mmCIF file of C-alpha atoms in Angstrom:
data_model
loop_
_atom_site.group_PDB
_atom_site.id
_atom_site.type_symbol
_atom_site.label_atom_id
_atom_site.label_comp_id
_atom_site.label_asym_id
_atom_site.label_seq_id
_atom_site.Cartn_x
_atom_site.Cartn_y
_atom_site.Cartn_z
ATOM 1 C CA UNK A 954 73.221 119.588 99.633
ATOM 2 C CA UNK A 955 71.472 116.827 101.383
ATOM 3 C CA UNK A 956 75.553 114.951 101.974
ATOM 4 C CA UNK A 957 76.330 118.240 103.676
ATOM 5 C CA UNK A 958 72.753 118.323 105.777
ATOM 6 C CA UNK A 959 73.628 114.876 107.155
ATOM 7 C CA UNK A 960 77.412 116.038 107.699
ATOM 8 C CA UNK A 961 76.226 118.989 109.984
ATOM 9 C CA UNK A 962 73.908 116.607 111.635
ATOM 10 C CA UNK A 963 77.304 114.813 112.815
ATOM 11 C CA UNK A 964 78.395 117.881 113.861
ATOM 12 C CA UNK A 965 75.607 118.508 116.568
ATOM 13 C CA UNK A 966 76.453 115.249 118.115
ATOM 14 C CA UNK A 967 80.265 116.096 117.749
ATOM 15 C CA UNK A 968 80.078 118.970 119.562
ATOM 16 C CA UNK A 969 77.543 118.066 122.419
ATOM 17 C CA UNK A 970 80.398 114.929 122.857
ATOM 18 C CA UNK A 971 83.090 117.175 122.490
ATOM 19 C CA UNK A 972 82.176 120.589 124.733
ATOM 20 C CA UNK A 973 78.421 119.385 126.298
ATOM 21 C CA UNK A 974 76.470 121.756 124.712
ATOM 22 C CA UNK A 975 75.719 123.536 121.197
ATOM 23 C CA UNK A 976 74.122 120.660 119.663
ATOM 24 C CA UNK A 977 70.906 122.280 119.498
ATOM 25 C CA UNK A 978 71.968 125.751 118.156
ATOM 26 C CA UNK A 979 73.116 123.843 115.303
ATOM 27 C CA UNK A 980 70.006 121.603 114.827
ATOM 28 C CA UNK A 981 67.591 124.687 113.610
ATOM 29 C CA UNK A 982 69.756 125.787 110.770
ATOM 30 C CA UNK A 983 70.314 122.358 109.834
ATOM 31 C CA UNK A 984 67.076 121.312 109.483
ATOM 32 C CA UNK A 985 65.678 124.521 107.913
ATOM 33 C CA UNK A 986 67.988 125.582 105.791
ATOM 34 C CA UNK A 987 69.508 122.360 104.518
ATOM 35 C CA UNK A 988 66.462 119.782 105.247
ATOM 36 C CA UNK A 989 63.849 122.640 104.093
ATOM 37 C CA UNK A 990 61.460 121.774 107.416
ATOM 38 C CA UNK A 991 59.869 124.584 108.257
ATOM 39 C CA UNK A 992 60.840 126.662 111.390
ATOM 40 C CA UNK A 993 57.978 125.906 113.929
ATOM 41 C CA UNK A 994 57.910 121.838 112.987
ATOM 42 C CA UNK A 995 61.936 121.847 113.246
ATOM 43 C CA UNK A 996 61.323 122.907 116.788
ATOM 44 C CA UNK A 997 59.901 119.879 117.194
ATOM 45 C CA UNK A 998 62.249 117.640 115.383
ATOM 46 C CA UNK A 999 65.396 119.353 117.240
ATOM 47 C CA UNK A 1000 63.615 118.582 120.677
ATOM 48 C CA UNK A 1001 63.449 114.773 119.559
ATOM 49 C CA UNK A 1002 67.384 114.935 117.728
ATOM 50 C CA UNK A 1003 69.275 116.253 120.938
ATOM 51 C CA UNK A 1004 67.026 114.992 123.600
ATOM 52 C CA UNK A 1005 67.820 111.608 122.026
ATOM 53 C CA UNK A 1006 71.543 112.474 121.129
ATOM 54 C CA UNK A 1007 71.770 114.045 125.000
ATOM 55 C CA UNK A 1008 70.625 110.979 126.315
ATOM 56 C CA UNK A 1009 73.297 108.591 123.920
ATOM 57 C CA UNK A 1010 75.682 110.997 125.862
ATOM 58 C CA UNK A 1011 74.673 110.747 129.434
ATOM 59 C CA UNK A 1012 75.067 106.400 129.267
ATOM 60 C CA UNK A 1013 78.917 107.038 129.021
ATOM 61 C CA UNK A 1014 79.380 109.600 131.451
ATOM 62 C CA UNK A 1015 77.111 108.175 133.968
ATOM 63 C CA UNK A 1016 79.204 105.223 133.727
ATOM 64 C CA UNK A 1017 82.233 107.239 134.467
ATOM 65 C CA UNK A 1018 80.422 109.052 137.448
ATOM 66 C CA UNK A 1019 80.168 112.279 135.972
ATOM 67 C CA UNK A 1020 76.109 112.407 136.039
ATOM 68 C CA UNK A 1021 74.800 114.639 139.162
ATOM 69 C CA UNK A 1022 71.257 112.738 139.041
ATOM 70 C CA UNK A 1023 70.203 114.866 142.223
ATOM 71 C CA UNK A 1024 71.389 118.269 141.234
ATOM 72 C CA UNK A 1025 69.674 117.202 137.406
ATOM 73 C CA UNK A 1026 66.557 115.807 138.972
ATOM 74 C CA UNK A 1027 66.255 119.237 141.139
ATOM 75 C CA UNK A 1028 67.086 121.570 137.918
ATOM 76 C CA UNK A 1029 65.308 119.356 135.697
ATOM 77 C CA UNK A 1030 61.491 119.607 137.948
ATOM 78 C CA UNK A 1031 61.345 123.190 137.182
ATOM 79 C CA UNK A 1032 62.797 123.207 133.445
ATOM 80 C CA UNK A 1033 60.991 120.074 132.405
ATOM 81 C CA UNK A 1034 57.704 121.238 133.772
ATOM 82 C CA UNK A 1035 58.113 124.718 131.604
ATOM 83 C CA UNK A 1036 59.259 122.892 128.336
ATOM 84 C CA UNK A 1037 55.995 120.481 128.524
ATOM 85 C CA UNK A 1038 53.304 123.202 129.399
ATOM 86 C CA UNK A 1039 54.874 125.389 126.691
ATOM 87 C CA UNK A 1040 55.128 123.222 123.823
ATOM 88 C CA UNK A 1041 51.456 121.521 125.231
ATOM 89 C CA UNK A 1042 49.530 124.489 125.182
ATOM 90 C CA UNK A 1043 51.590 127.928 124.563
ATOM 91 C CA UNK A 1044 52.908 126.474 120.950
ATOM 92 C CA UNK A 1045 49.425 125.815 119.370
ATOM 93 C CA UNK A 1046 48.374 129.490 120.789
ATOM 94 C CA UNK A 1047 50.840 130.813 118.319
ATOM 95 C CA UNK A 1048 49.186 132.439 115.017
ATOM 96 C CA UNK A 1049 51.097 132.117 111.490
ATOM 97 C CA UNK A 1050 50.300 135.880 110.754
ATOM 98 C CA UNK A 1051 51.715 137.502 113.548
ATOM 99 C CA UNK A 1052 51.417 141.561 112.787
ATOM 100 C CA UNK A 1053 51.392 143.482 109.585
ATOM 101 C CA UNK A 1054 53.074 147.188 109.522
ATOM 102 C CA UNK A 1055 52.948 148.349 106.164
ATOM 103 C CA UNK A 1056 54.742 146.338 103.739
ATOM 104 C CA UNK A 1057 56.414 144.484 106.503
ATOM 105 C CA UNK A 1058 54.714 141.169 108.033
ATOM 106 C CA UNK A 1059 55.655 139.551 110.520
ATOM 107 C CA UNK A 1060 55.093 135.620 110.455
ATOM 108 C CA UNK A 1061 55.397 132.940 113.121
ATOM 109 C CA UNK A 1062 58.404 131.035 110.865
ATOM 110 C CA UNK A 1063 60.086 134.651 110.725
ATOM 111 C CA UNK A 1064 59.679 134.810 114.491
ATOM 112 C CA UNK A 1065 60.989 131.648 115.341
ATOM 113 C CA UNK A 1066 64.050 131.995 113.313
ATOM 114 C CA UNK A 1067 64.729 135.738 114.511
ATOM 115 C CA UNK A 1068 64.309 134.665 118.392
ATOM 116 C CA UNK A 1069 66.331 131.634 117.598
ATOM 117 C CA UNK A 1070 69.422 134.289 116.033
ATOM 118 C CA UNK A 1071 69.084 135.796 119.079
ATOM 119 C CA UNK A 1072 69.530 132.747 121.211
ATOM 120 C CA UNK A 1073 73.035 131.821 119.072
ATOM 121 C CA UNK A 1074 74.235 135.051 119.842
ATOM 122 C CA UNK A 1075 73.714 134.940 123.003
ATOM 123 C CA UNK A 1076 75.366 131.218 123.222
ATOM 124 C CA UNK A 1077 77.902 132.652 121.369
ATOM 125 C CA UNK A 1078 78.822 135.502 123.628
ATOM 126 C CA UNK A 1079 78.618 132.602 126.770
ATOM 127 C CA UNK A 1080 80.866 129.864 125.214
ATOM 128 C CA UNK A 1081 83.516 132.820 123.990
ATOM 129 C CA UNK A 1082 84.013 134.251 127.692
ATOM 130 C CA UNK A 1083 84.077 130.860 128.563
ATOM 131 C CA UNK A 1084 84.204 129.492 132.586
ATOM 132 C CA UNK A 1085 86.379 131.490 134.671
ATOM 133 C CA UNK A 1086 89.359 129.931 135.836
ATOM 134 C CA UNK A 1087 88.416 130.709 139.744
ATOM 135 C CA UNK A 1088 84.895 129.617 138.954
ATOM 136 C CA UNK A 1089 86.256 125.731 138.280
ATOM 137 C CA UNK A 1090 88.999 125.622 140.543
ATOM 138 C CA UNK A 1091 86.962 126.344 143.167
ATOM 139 C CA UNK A 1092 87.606 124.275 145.847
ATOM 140 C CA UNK A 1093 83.919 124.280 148.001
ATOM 141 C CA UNK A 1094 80.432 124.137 146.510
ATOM 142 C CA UNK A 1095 78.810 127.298 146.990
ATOM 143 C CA UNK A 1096 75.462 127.083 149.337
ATOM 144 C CA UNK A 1097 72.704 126.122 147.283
ATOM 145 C CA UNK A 1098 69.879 128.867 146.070
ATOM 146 C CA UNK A 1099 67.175 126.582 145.604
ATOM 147 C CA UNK A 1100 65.129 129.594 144.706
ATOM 148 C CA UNK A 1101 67.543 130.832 142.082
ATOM 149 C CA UNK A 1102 68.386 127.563 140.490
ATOM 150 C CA UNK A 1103 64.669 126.987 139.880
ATOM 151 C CA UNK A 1104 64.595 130.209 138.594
ATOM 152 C CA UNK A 1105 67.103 129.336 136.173
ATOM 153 C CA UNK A 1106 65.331 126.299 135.349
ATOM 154 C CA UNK A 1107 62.513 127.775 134.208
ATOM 155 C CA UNK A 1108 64.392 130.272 131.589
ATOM 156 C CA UNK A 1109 66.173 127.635 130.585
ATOM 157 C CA UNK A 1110 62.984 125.595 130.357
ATOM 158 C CA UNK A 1111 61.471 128.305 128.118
ATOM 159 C CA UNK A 1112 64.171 128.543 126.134
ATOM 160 C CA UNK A 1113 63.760 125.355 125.347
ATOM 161 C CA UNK A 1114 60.242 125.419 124.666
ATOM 162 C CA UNK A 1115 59.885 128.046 122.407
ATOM 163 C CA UNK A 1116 62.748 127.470 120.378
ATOM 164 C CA UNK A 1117 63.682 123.629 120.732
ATOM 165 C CA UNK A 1118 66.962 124.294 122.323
ATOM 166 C CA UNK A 1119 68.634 122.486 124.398
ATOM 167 C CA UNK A 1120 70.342 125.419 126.528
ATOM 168 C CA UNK A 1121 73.821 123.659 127.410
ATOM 169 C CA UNK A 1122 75.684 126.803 126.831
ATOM 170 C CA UNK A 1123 73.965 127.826 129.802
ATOM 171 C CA UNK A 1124 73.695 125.247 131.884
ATOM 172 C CA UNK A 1125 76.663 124.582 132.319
ATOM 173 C CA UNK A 1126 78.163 127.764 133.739
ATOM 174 C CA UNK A 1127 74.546 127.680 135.999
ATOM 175 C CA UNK A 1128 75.972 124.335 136.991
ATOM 176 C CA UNK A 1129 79.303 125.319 137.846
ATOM 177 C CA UNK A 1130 79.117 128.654 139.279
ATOM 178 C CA UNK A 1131 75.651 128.386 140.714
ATOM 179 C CA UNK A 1132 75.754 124.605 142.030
ATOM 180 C CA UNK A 1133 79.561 124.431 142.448
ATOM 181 C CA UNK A 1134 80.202 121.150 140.177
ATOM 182 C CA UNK A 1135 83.435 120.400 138.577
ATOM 183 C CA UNK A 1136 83.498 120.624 135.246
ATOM 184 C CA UNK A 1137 83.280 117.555 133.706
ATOM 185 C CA UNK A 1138 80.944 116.333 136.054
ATOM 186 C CA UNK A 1139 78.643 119.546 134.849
ATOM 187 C CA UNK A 1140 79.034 118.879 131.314
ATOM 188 C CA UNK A 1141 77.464 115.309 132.199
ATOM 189 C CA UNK A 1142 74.859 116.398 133.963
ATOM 190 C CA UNK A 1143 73.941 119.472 131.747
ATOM 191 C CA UNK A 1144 73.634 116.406 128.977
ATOM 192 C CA UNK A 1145 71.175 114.457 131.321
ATOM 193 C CA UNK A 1146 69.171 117.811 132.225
ATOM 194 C CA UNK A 1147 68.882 118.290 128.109
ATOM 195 C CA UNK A 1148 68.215 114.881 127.996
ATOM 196 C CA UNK A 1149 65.083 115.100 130.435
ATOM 197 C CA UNK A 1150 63.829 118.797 128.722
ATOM 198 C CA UNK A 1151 63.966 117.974 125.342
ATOM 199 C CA UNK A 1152 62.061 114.404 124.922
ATOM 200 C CA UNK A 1153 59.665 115.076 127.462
ATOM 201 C CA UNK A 1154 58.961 118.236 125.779
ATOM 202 C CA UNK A 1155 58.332 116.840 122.784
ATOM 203 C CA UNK A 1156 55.765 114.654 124.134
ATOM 204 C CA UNK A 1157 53.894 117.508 124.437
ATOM 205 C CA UNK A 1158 54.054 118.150 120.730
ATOM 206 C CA UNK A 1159 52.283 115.031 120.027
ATOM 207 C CA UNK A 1160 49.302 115.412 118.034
ATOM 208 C CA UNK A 1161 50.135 118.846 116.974
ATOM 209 C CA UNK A 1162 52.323 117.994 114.276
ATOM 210 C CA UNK A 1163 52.552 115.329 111.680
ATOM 211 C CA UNK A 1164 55.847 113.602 112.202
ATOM 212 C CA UNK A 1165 58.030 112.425 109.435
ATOM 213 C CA UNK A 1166 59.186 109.601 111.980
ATOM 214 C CA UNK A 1167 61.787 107.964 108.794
ATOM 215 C CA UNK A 1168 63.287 111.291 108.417
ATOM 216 C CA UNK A 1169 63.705 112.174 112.451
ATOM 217 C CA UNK A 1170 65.483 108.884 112.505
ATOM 218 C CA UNK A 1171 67.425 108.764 110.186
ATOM 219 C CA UNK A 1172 68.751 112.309 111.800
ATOM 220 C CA UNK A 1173 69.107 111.059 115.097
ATOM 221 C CA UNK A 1174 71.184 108.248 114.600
ATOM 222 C CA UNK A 1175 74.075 109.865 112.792
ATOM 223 C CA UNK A 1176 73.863 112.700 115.374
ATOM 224 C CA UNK A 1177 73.927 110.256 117.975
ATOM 225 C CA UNK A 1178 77.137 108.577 115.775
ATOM 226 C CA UNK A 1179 78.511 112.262 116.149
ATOM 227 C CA UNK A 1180 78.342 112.146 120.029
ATOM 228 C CA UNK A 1181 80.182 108.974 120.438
ATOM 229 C CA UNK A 1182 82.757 110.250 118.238
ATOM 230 C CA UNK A 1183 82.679 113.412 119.693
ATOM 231 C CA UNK A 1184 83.061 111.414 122.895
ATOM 232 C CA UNK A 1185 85.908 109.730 121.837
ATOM 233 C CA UNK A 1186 87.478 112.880 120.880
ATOM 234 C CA UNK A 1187 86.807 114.740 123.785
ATOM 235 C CA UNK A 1188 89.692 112.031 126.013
ATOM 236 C CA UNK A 1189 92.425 113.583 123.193
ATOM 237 C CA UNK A 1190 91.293 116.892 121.831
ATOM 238 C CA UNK A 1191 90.372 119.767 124.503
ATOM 239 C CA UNK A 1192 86.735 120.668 124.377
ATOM 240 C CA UNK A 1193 87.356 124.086 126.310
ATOM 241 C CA UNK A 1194 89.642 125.604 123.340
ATOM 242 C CA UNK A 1195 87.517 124.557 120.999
ATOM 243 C CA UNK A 1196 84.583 125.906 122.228
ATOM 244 C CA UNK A 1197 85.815 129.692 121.535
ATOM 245 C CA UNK A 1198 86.445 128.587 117.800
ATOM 246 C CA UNK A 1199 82.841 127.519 117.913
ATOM 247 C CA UNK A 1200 81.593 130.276 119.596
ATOM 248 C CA UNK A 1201 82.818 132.418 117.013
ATOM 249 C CA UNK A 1202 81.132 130.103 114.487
ATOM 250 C CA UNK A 1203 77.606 130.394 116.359
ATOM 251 C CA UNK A 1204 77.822 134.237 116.309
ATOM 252 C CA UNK A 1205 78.675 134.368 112.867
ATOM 253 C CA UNK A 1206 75.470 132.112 111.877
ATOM 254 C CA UNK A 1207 73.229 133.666 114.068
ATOM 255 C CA UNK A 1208 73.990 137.490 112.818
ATOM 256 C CA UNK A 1209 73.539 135.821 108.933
ATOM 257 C CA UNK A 1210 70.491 134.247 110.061
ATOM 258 C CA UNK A 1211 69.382 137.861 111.523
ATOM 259 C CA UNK A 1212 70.236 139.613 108.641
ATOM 260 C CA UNK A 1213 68.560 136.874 105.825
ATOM 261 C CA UNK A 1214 65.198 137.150 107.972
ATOM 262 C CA UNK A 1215 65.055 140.800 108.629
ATOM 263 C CA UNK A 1216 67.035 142.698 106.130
ATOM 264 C CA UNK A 1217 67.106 139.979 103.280
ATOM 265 C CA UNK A 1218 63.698 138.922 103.167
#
């Protein structure tokens, strides 16, 4: 068990090399199901593993040009902001108990793990429609909503608070449709904007959890192994076909995950 927990831990650097994004929605299963962490602390730990792994990615492809820093540094005011204040101060708020109906109890480690289902579904659903074709062959940039990319930067931001995710399945249609960037150049900056929400929003977990600091490591360095070969991949292997196949995977995992919580329990 624990050779196939650090084998899917490649696998979330693998695929944020490979298609820029779902990384994260494999970090919670990982670490709950195969590490045993529980729900709320792996929150944590996934903010620190693909914040970390993110930022391993954005070195090459900054190097290559294909980092936005303006467009990341404008999303990134309005998500980062929401992913510090809500792992700061909404987090703590949140009580283990939740609600009792009868028989049925609703717990804070149930809740996280339901909410998180229903974020892999929904990054499911996004990475199996995919990009339109018009969408990145368009040839201008669309005039910029600074309104409504803030806007998005704050669901994403939330997103990412709550439920230690890194959100690249939707960032990077936000950057592409909404911001009008190419896509390669979107999947680097989506790994930059990651980047910037996830470690700075785990510096607002500090001092709320004890921190197995060996173990996080140890889990971010073969992850970040996994985006450099991911990376290296990614020049051979198309990242847009695969990311259907892994769509498909995502949904799959986050209807079991529904089901085992809910229906299982």
């Amino acid at each position: 068990m624990e050779i196939l927990a650090y084998v899917a831990s490649a696998l979330i650097g693998i695929s944020l090399g490979l298609i820029g994004g779902g990384g994260s929605i494999l970090t919670m299963p990982v670490l709950v199901y195969l590490f045993g962490v529980s729900p709320l602390l792996a929150t944590s730990y996934s903010l620190f593993i693909v914040g970390s792994t993110s930022l391993a990615g954005t070195v090459g492809n900054f190097k290559r040009g294909l980092v936005n820093v303006k467009t990341a540094l404008l999303f990134g005011s309005a998500s980062i902001s929401t992913v510090f204040f809500t792992r700061k101060f909404i987090i703590p708020l949140i009580p283990k108990n939740i609600i009792r109906i009868g028989s049925f109890e609703l717990t804070e480690n149930m809740l996280m793990m339901v909410l998180f289902a229903v974020l892999m579904v929904a990054a499911a659903v996004a990475m199996i429609k995919g990009v339109k074709d018009e969408d990145v062959a368009q040839t201008e940039r669309p005039k910029l909503n600074i309104k409504k990319l803030l806007l998005y930067g704050i669901s994403i931001g939330l997103a990412t608070g709550f439920l230690g995710a890194g959100g690249g399945f939707l960032l990077i249609p936000t950057l592409v449709i909404l911001v009008g960037l190419p896509m390669k150049e979107a999947v680097g900056t989506s790994l930059f904007i990651i980047a910037l929400n996830s470690l700075i929003g785990f510096t607002g977990d500090l001092g709320h959890f004890s921190i197995d600091w060996f173990f996080l490591a140890k889990i971010t360095v073969v992850a970040i192994a996994g985006i450099i070969i991911g990376g290296m991949m990614s020049k051979k292997i198309d990242g847009a076909k695969l990311k259907k196949g892994f769509g498909w995977f995502v949904l799959v995992m986050g209807c079991y995950i529904i089901l085992k919580e809910i229906v299982l329990k």
